[in-house]
Amino acid sequence: MNLVWHRADLRLHDNPALSEALKAGPAVGLVVFDPNILQNTTPRRRAWFYQNVAALREGYMRRGGSLLVRTGLPWEVLPRVVGELGVKGVFAVRNSTPYARFRDRKVQEALPGRVRWLEGQYIHEPGSILKPDGGPYTVFTPFSKRWWAAQAPVLLEAPPRFPGTTLPPEYDLGTTPEEAPDIPLPPAGEEAALGALEVFLRDKLPHYHQTRDGLAGEGVSRLSYYFTLGVLSPRLAARRALEVGGEGARKWVNELCWRDFSGDLLYHRPQMLNSAFDPRWDDLPWNDDRDLFAAWLQGYTGIPVVDACMRELRATGFLSNRGRMVVAQFAVKLALLPWQQCERAFRDLLLDGDNASNLQGWHWAGGLGVDAAPYFRVFNLITQAETHDPGGAWLRRWVPESDGRPYPYKTPVLDLELARKRYLAAAEKIAKKAGAGISS
Ligand SMILES: Cc1cc2nc3c(=O)[nH]c(=O)nc-3n(C[C@H](O)[C@H](O)[C@H](O)COP(=O)(O)OP(=O)(O)OC[C@H]3O[C@@H](n4cnc5c(N)ncnc54)[C@H](O)[C@@H]3O)c2cc1C
């Protein structure tokens, strides 16, 4: 018997761990509810995880297989299950966040020589796209050139059946908890994700390059919450988009390249969890103002575009990329709120919340040294709304007080012009002192 330990790969299609386990013989699946992850997140994100685990279990059962679930620390749970079932090999898709690497080292130590790690969370694994001199990239464009030139991964079919996986009838498969989310959740499971991918490819992909930037997030795939839990394979999604082809497809697959770039950045620089990618930016005059933080987080700053973003995020768990850039810029550059707290609170609200992509997004939008984003670019929040929500329908929906107009609907928590000048003055000093304004 072999064990497939599912983590951020809650799928049967294109799953290299599952495929290799089945080559080695009969296999059962396992999901561990790790308190180090689940106790530190929000009900909506736990509920989303549990629902996708339940859908995965149904997928196993329909094919005559079994998915076990257990609660506890993986380095304690896995040896127990291995002992109980006489497991020969454990197969898992590699994860590369700092906690995942710590966890997997401990599991490996507990089961020496028994675990095989496989690729599959990304299109190209963090650490695999390197500069000609062998070092990691810090700027997206050269990374993306190498990424596009790399050989596409071989895709794998979902197994039609799980042959010969008979567990003792009294063996407890475990129960997946149910948790009430505070928002309506999208349909869970890989069938829903694969269906949503096909609808996106048919209806939106051809125009994606022209429509992706709207604040309402109508021209985009909204597949991120499936990618984050690995319910949908990014490798399959990229392949399908490129089969459809065209400018929209190229642009969309390039966004999946941004996802890989994010994973790569965190893999090489785990310190970006707490400190600015370019540590010079840690010296900005951060303003730990609790009321300002609460106004930002709750969506009551008085600035329509910021409030619409945060209210939409709170109500749905999703926000467009443009909206994410707007609120992160506001928090970091204008409000000078400690970015680590904002990044964390923001991630807790996102259904797609992901360490690597969120950190990259906050660093990029906040000018903290990722990529070649210049520190001196500060969004005009009125123009952002006018350009990316022409007509104001999205603003009106989320901030009815604004009546769809981008101007403050009450005295804002910040004087935007003063805040911009304050930030630029501080940022220029830092940039001058260090001799450059952007990372390279
Ligand atoms: C401040 C900030 C925080 C962010 N936090 C997250 C996060 O926690 N989780 C997350 O998945 N994405 C995050 N992003 C990236 C991006 O905003 C979302 O992936 C995207 O908006 C999700 O919508 P979609 O699925 O419709 O994307 P699409 O436009 O359809 O793009 C397809 C896929 O490409 C990937 N992608 C797109 N844009 C980016 C990007 N800029 N960086 C990395 N991957 C990208 C996502 O997996 C996405 O599902 C963040 C961006 C910013 C600016």
mmCIF file of N, CA, C and O and ligand atoms in Angstrom, residues 200 208 212 220-225 227-228 252 255-256 258-259 262 318-321 324-325 328 346-347 350 352-355 357-362 365, ligand 1:
data_model
loop_
_atom_site.group_PDB
_atom_site.id
_atom_site.type_symbol
_atom_site.label_atom_id
_atom_site.label_comp_id
_atom_site.label_asym_id
_atom_site.label_seq_id
_atom_site.Cartn_x
_atom_site.Cartn_y
_atom_site.Cartn_z
ATOM 1 N N PHE A 200 -14.420 30.047 -18.789
ATOM 2 C CA PHE A 200 -13.542 31.220 -18.936
ATOM 3 C C PHE A 200 -12.848 31.211 -20.293
ATOM 4 O O PHE A 200 -12.783 32.228 -20.992
ATOM 5 N N TYR A 208 -9.182 38.815 -22.814
ATOM 6 C CA TYR A 208 -8.576 38.986 -21.486
ATOM 7 C C TYR A 208 -7.580 40.144 -21.451
ATOM 8 O O TYR A 208 -7.571 40.944 -20.507
ATOM 9 N N ARG A 212 -8.851 42.664 -18.494
ATOM 10 C CA ARG A 212 -8.398 42.117 -17.221
ATOM 11 C C ARG A 212 -8.224 43.156 -16.107
ATOM 12 O O ARG A 212 -8.175 42.818 -14.945
ATOM 13 N N VAL A 220 -11.864 38.582 -15.855
ATOM 14 C CA VAL A 220 -10.802 37.659 -15.402
ATOM 15 C C VAL A 220 -11.396 36.278 -15.098
ATOM 16 O O VAL A 220 -12.602 36.080 -15.147
ATOM 17 N N SER A 221 -10.509 35.344 -14.761
ATOM 18 C CA SER A 221 -10.968 33.950 -14.623
ATOM 19 C C SER A 221 -11.594 33.629 -13.272
ATOM 20 O O SER A 221 -12.387 32.708 -13.162
ATOM 21 N N ARG A 222 -11.185 34.329 -12.234
ATOM 22 C CA ARG A 222 -11.585 33.994 -10.848
ATOM 23 C C ARG A 222 -11.287 32.519 -10.538
ATOM 24 O O ARG A 222 -12.060 31.840 -9.877
ATOM 25 N N LEU A 223 -10.185 32.061 -11.039
ATOM 26 C CA LEU A 223 -9.777 30.675 -10.755
ATOM 27 C C LEU A 223 -8.747 30.618 -9.634
ATOM 28 O O LEU A 223 -8.331 29.533 -9.232
ATOM 29 N N SER A 224 -8.324 31.786 -9.138
ATOM 30 C CA SER A 224 -7.219 31.807 -8.170
ATOM 31 C C SER A 224 -7.517 30.973 -6.938
ATOM 32 O O SER A 224 -6.627 30.335 -6.383
ATOM 33 N N TYR A 225 -8.786 30.969 -6.479
ATOM 34 C CA TYR A 225 -9.065 30.195 -5.247
ATOM 35 C C TYR A 225 -8.987 28.695 -5.506
ATOM 36 O O TYR A 225 -8.852 27.912 -4.575
ATOM 37 N N PHE A 227 -6.611 27.519 -7.777
ATOM 38 C CA PHE A 227 -5.148 27.309 -7.885
ATOM 39 C C PHE A 227 -4.490 27.247 -6.507
ATOM 40 O O PHE A 227 -3.578 26.465 -6.275
ATOM 41 N N THR A 228 -4.951 28.115 -5.604
ATOM 42 C CA THR A 228 -4.288 28.190 -4.292
ATOM 43 C C THR A 228 -4.318 26.853 -3.561
ATOM 44 O O THR A 228 -3.330 26.465 -2.943
ATOM 45 N N TRP A 252 -2.755 35.799 -20.353
ATOM 46 C CA TRP A 252 -3.255 35.049 -19.184
ATOM 47 C C TRP A 252 -2.196 34.076 -18.664
ATOM 48 O O TRP A 252 -1.954 33.986 -17.462
ATOM 49 N N GLU A 255 0.262 35.612 -16.592
ATOM 50 C CA GLU A 255 -0.137 35.826 -15.190
ATOM 51 C C GLU A 255 0.174 34.578 -14.361
ATOM 52 O O GLU A 255 0.552 34.671 -13.188
ATOM 53 N N LEU A 256 0.026 33.421 -14.982
ATOM 54 C CA LEU A 256 0.423 32.200 -14.267
ATOM 55 C C LEU A 256 1.937 32.183 -14.059
ATOM 56 O O LEU A 256 2.430 31.601 -13.090
ATOM 57 N N TRP A 258 3.534 34.930 -13.378
ATOM 58 C CA TRP A 258 3.672 35.770 -12.169
ATOM 59 C C TRP A 258 3.475 34.917 -10.914
ATOM 60 O O TRP A 258 4.136 35.108 -9.897
ATOM 61 N N ARG A 259 2.561 33.981 -11.011
ATOM 62 C CA ARG A 259 2.340 33.088 -9.852
ATOM 63 C C ARG A 259 3.612 32.287 -9.573
ATOM 64 O O ARG A 259 4.046 32.163 -8.418
ATOM 65 N N SER A 262 6.229 34.495 -8.061
ATOM 66 C CA SER A 262 5.973 34.738 -6.632
ATOM 67 C C SER A 262 6.508 33.582 -5.796
ATOM 68 O O SER A 262 7.154 33.792 -4.757
ATOM 69 N N PHE A 318 -13.088 37.838 -2.607
ATOM 70 C CA PHE A 318 -12.365 38.037 -3.869
ATOM 71 C C PHE A 318 -12.233 39.528 -4.137
ATOM 72 O O PHE A 318 -13.067 40.324 -3.740
ATOM 73 N N LEU A 319 -11.166 39.884 -4.838
ATOM 74 C CA LEU A 319 -10.969 41.261 -5.281
ATOM 75 C C LEU A 319 -10.115 41.214 -6.538
ATOM 76 O O LEU A 319 -9.199 40.387 -6.644
ATOM 77 N N SER A 320 -10.420 42.119 -7.482
ATOM 78 C CA SER A 320 -9.638 42.166 -8.729
ATOM 79 C C SER A 320 -8.181 42.503 -8.437
ATOM 80 O O SER A 320 -7.869 43.095 -7.392
ATOM 81 N N ASN A 321 -7.323 42.195 -9.368
ATOM 82 C CA ASN A 321 -5.904 42.536 -9.202
ATOM 83 C C ASN A 321 -5.729 44.049 -9.084
ATOM 84 O O ASN A 321 -4.955 44.539 -8.265
ATOM 85 N N ARG A 324 -6.632 45.088 -5.666
ATOM 86 C CA ARG A 324 -5.598 44.696 -4.684
ATOM 87 C C ARG A 324 -4.439 45.692 -4.710
ATOM 88 O O ARG A 324 -3.896 46.067 -3.673
ATOM 89 N N MET A 325 -4.075 46.117 -5.932
ATOM 90 C CA MET A 325 -2.962 47.081 -6.024
ATOM 91 C C MET A 325 -3.362 48.400 -5.366
ATOM 92 O O MET A 325 -2.562 49.028 -4.663
ATOM 93 N N ALA A 328 -3.416 48.089 -1.481
ATOM 94 C CA ALA A 328 -2.071 47.893 -0.927
ATOM 95 C C ALA A 328 -1.275 49.199 -1.038
ATOM 96 O O ALA A 328 -0.568 49.585 -0.104
ATOM 97 N N PHE A 346 -5.196 41.058 5.102
ATOM 98 C CA PHE A 346 -5.707 40.965 3.727
ATOM 99 C C PHE A 346 -5.784 39.493 3.303
ATOM 100 O O PHE A 346 -6.786 39.029 2.758
ATOM 101 N N ARG A 347 -4.722 38.753 3.582
ATOM 102 C CA ARG A 347 -4.674 37.324 3.194
ATOM 103 C C ARG A 347 -5.795 36.548 3.878
ATOM 104 O O ARG A 347 -6.400 35.660 3.282
ATOM 105 N N LEU A 350 -8.958 36.790 1.901
ATOM 106 C CA LEU A 350 -8.969 36.261 0.532
ATOM 107 C C LEU A 350 -9.211 34.751 0.522
ATOM 108 O O LEU A 350 -8.519 34.019 1.220
ATOM 109 N N ASP A 352 -8.389 33.080 -2.030
ATOM 110 C CA ASP A 352 -7.186 32.601 -2.726
ATOM 111 C C ASP A 352 -5.914 32.941 -1.952
ATOM 112 O O ASP A 352 -4.806 32.770 -2.475
ATOM 113 N N GLY A 353 -6.066 33.428 -0.734
ATOM 114 C CA GLY A 353 -4.908 33.897 0.040
ATOM 115 C C GLY A 353 -3.754 32.901 0.015
ATOM 116 O O GLY A 353 -3.922 31.739 0.371
ATOM 117 N N ASP A 354 -2.625 33.378 -0.403
ATOM 118 C CA ASP A 354 -1.476 32.502 -0.618
ATOM 119 C C ASP A 354 -0.244 33.291 -0.222
ATOM 120 O O ASP A 354 -0.056 34.416 -0.686
ATOM 121 N N ASN A 355 0.574 32.706 0.638
ATOM 122 C CA ASN A 355 1.766 33.400 1.132
ATOM 123 C C ASN A 355 2.559 34.055 0.018
ATOM 124 O O ASN A 355 2.866 35.238 0.052
ATOM 125 N N SER A 357 2.054 34.613 -3.360
ATOM 126 C CA SER A 357 1.461 35.619 -4.258
ATOM 127 C C SER A 357 1.087 36.874 -3.490
ATOM 128 O O SER A 357 1.211 37.993 -3.999
ATOM 129 N N ASN A 358 0.618 36.691 -2.255
ATOM 130 C CA ASN A 358 0.222 37.863 -1.486
ATOM 131 C C ASN A 358 1.446 38.698 -1.109
ATOM 132 O O ASN A 358 1.433 39.926 -1.225
ATOM 133 N N LEU A 359 2.499 38.037 -0.701
ATOM 134 C CA LEU A 359 3.723 38.780 -0.351
ATOM 135 C C LEU A 359 4.278 39.505 -1.569
ATOM 136 O O LEU A 359 4.657 40.669 -1.491
ATOM 137 N N GLN A 360 4.294 38.809 -2.679
ATOM 138 C CA GLN A 360 4.780 39.454 -3.896
ATOM 139 C C GLN A 360 3.906 40.658 -4.241
ATOM 140 O O GLN A 360 4.404 41.738 -4.552
ATOM 141 N N GLY A 361 2.561 40.474 -4.151
ATOM 142 C CA GLY A 361 1.640 41.566 -4.491
ATOM 143 C C GLY A 361 1.830 42.771 -3.588
ATOM 144 O O GLY A 361 1.869 43.911 -4.043
ATOM 145 N N TRP A 362 1.990 42.516 -2.295
ATOM 146 C CA TRP A 362 2.176 43.633 -1.353
ATOM 147 C C TRP A 362 3.515 44.318 -1.582
ATOM 148 O O TRP A 362 3.617 45.544 -1.529
ATOM 149 N N ALA A 365 3.139 46.258 -5.121
ATOM 150 C CA ALA A 365 2.291 47.462 -5.082
ATOM 151 C C ALA A 365 2.844 48.488 -4.095
ATOM 152 O O ALA A 365 2.747 49.696 -4.317
HETATM 153 C C1 LIG B 1 -1.641 43.224 -3.043
HETATM 154 C C2 LIG B 1 -1.882 41.958 -3.824
HETATM 155 C C3 LIG B 1 -2.154 40.771 -3.153
HETATM 156 C C4 LIG B 1 -2.380 39.581 -3.869
HETATM 157 N N1 LIG B 1 -2.634 38.427 -3.163
HETATM 158 C C5 LIG B 1 -2.823 37.263 -3.838
HETATM 159 C C6 LIG B 1 -3.052 36.053 -3.131
HETATM 160 O O1 LIG B 1 -3.031 36.001 -1.898
HETATM 161 N N2 LIG B 1 -3.288 34.926 -3.864
HETATM 162 C C7 LIG B 1 -3.289 34.938 -5.234
HETATM 163 O O2 LIG B 1 -3.527 33.885 -5.852
HETATM 164 N N3 LIG B 1 -3.024 36.061 -5.912
HETATM 165 C C8 LIG B 1 -2.809 37.224 -5.273
HETATM 166 N N4 LIG B 1 -2.567 38.376 -5.974
HETATM 167 C C9 LIG B 1 -2.414 38.305 -7.436
HETATM 168 C C10 LIG B 1 -3.688 38.568 -8.248
HETATM 169 O O3 LIG B 1 -4.291 39.755 -7.853
HETATM 170 C C11 LIG B 1 -4.704 37.426 -8.153
HETATM 171 O O4 LIG B 1 -4.085 36.186 -8.418
HETATM 172 C C12 LIG B 1 -5.817 37.613 -9.176
HETATM 173 O O5 LIG B 1 -6.441 38.848 -9.009
HETATM 174 C C13 LIG B 1 -6.829 36.489 -9.024
HETATM 175 O O6 LIG B 1 -7.882 36.657 -9.913
HETATM 176 P P1 LIG B 1 -8.086 35.709 -11.157
HETATM 177 O O7 LIG B 1 -8.016 34.282 -10.747
HETATM 178 O O8 LIG B 1 -9.341 36.139 -11.835
HETATM 179 O O9 LIG B 1 -6.830 36.051 -12.022
HETATM 180 P P2 LIG B 1 -6.564 36.015 -13.589
HETATM 181 O O10 LIG B 1 -6.367 37.408 -14.038
HETATM 182 O O11 LIG B 1 -7.582 35.203 -14.291
HETATM 183 O O12 LIG B 1 -5.136 35.299 -13.665
HETATM 184 C C14 LIG B 1 -4.992 33.877 -13.729
HETATM 185 C C15 LIG B 1 -4.180 33.371 -12.576
HETATM 186 O O13 LIG B 1 -2.854 33.886 -12.631
HETATM 187 C C16 LIG B 1 -2.360 34.092 -11.304
HETATM 188 N N5 LIG B 1 -2.075 35.530 -11.141
HETATM 189 C C17 LIG B 1 -2.697 36.553 -11.751
HETATM 190 N N6 LIG B 1 -2.119 37.725 -11.407
HETATM 191 C C18 LIG B 1 -1.127 37.422 -10.556
HETATM 192 C C19 LIG B 1 -0.161 38.199 -9.846
HETATM 193 N N7 LIG B 1 -0.093 39.527 -9.974
HETATM 194 N N8 LIG B 1 0.689 37.558 -9.021
HETATM 195 C C20 LIG B 1 0.654 36.213 -8.876
HETATM 196 N N9 LIG B 1 -0.234 35.428 -9.537
HETATM 197 C C21 LIG B 1 -1.107 36.024 -10.363
HETATM 198 C C22 LIG B 1 -3.454 33.640 -10.345
HETATM 199 O O14 LIG B 1 -3.201 32.310 -9.972
HETATM 200 C C23 LIG B 1 -4.707 33.756 -11.214
HETATM 201 O O15 LIG B 1 -5.760 32.914 -10.809
HETATM 202 C C24 LIG B 1 -2.322 39.583 -5.282
HETATM 203 C C25 LIG B 1 -2.045 40.784 -5.952
HETATM 204 C C26 LIG B 1 -1.826 41.961 -5.231
HETATM 205 C C27 LIG B 1 -1.543 43.220 -5.988
#
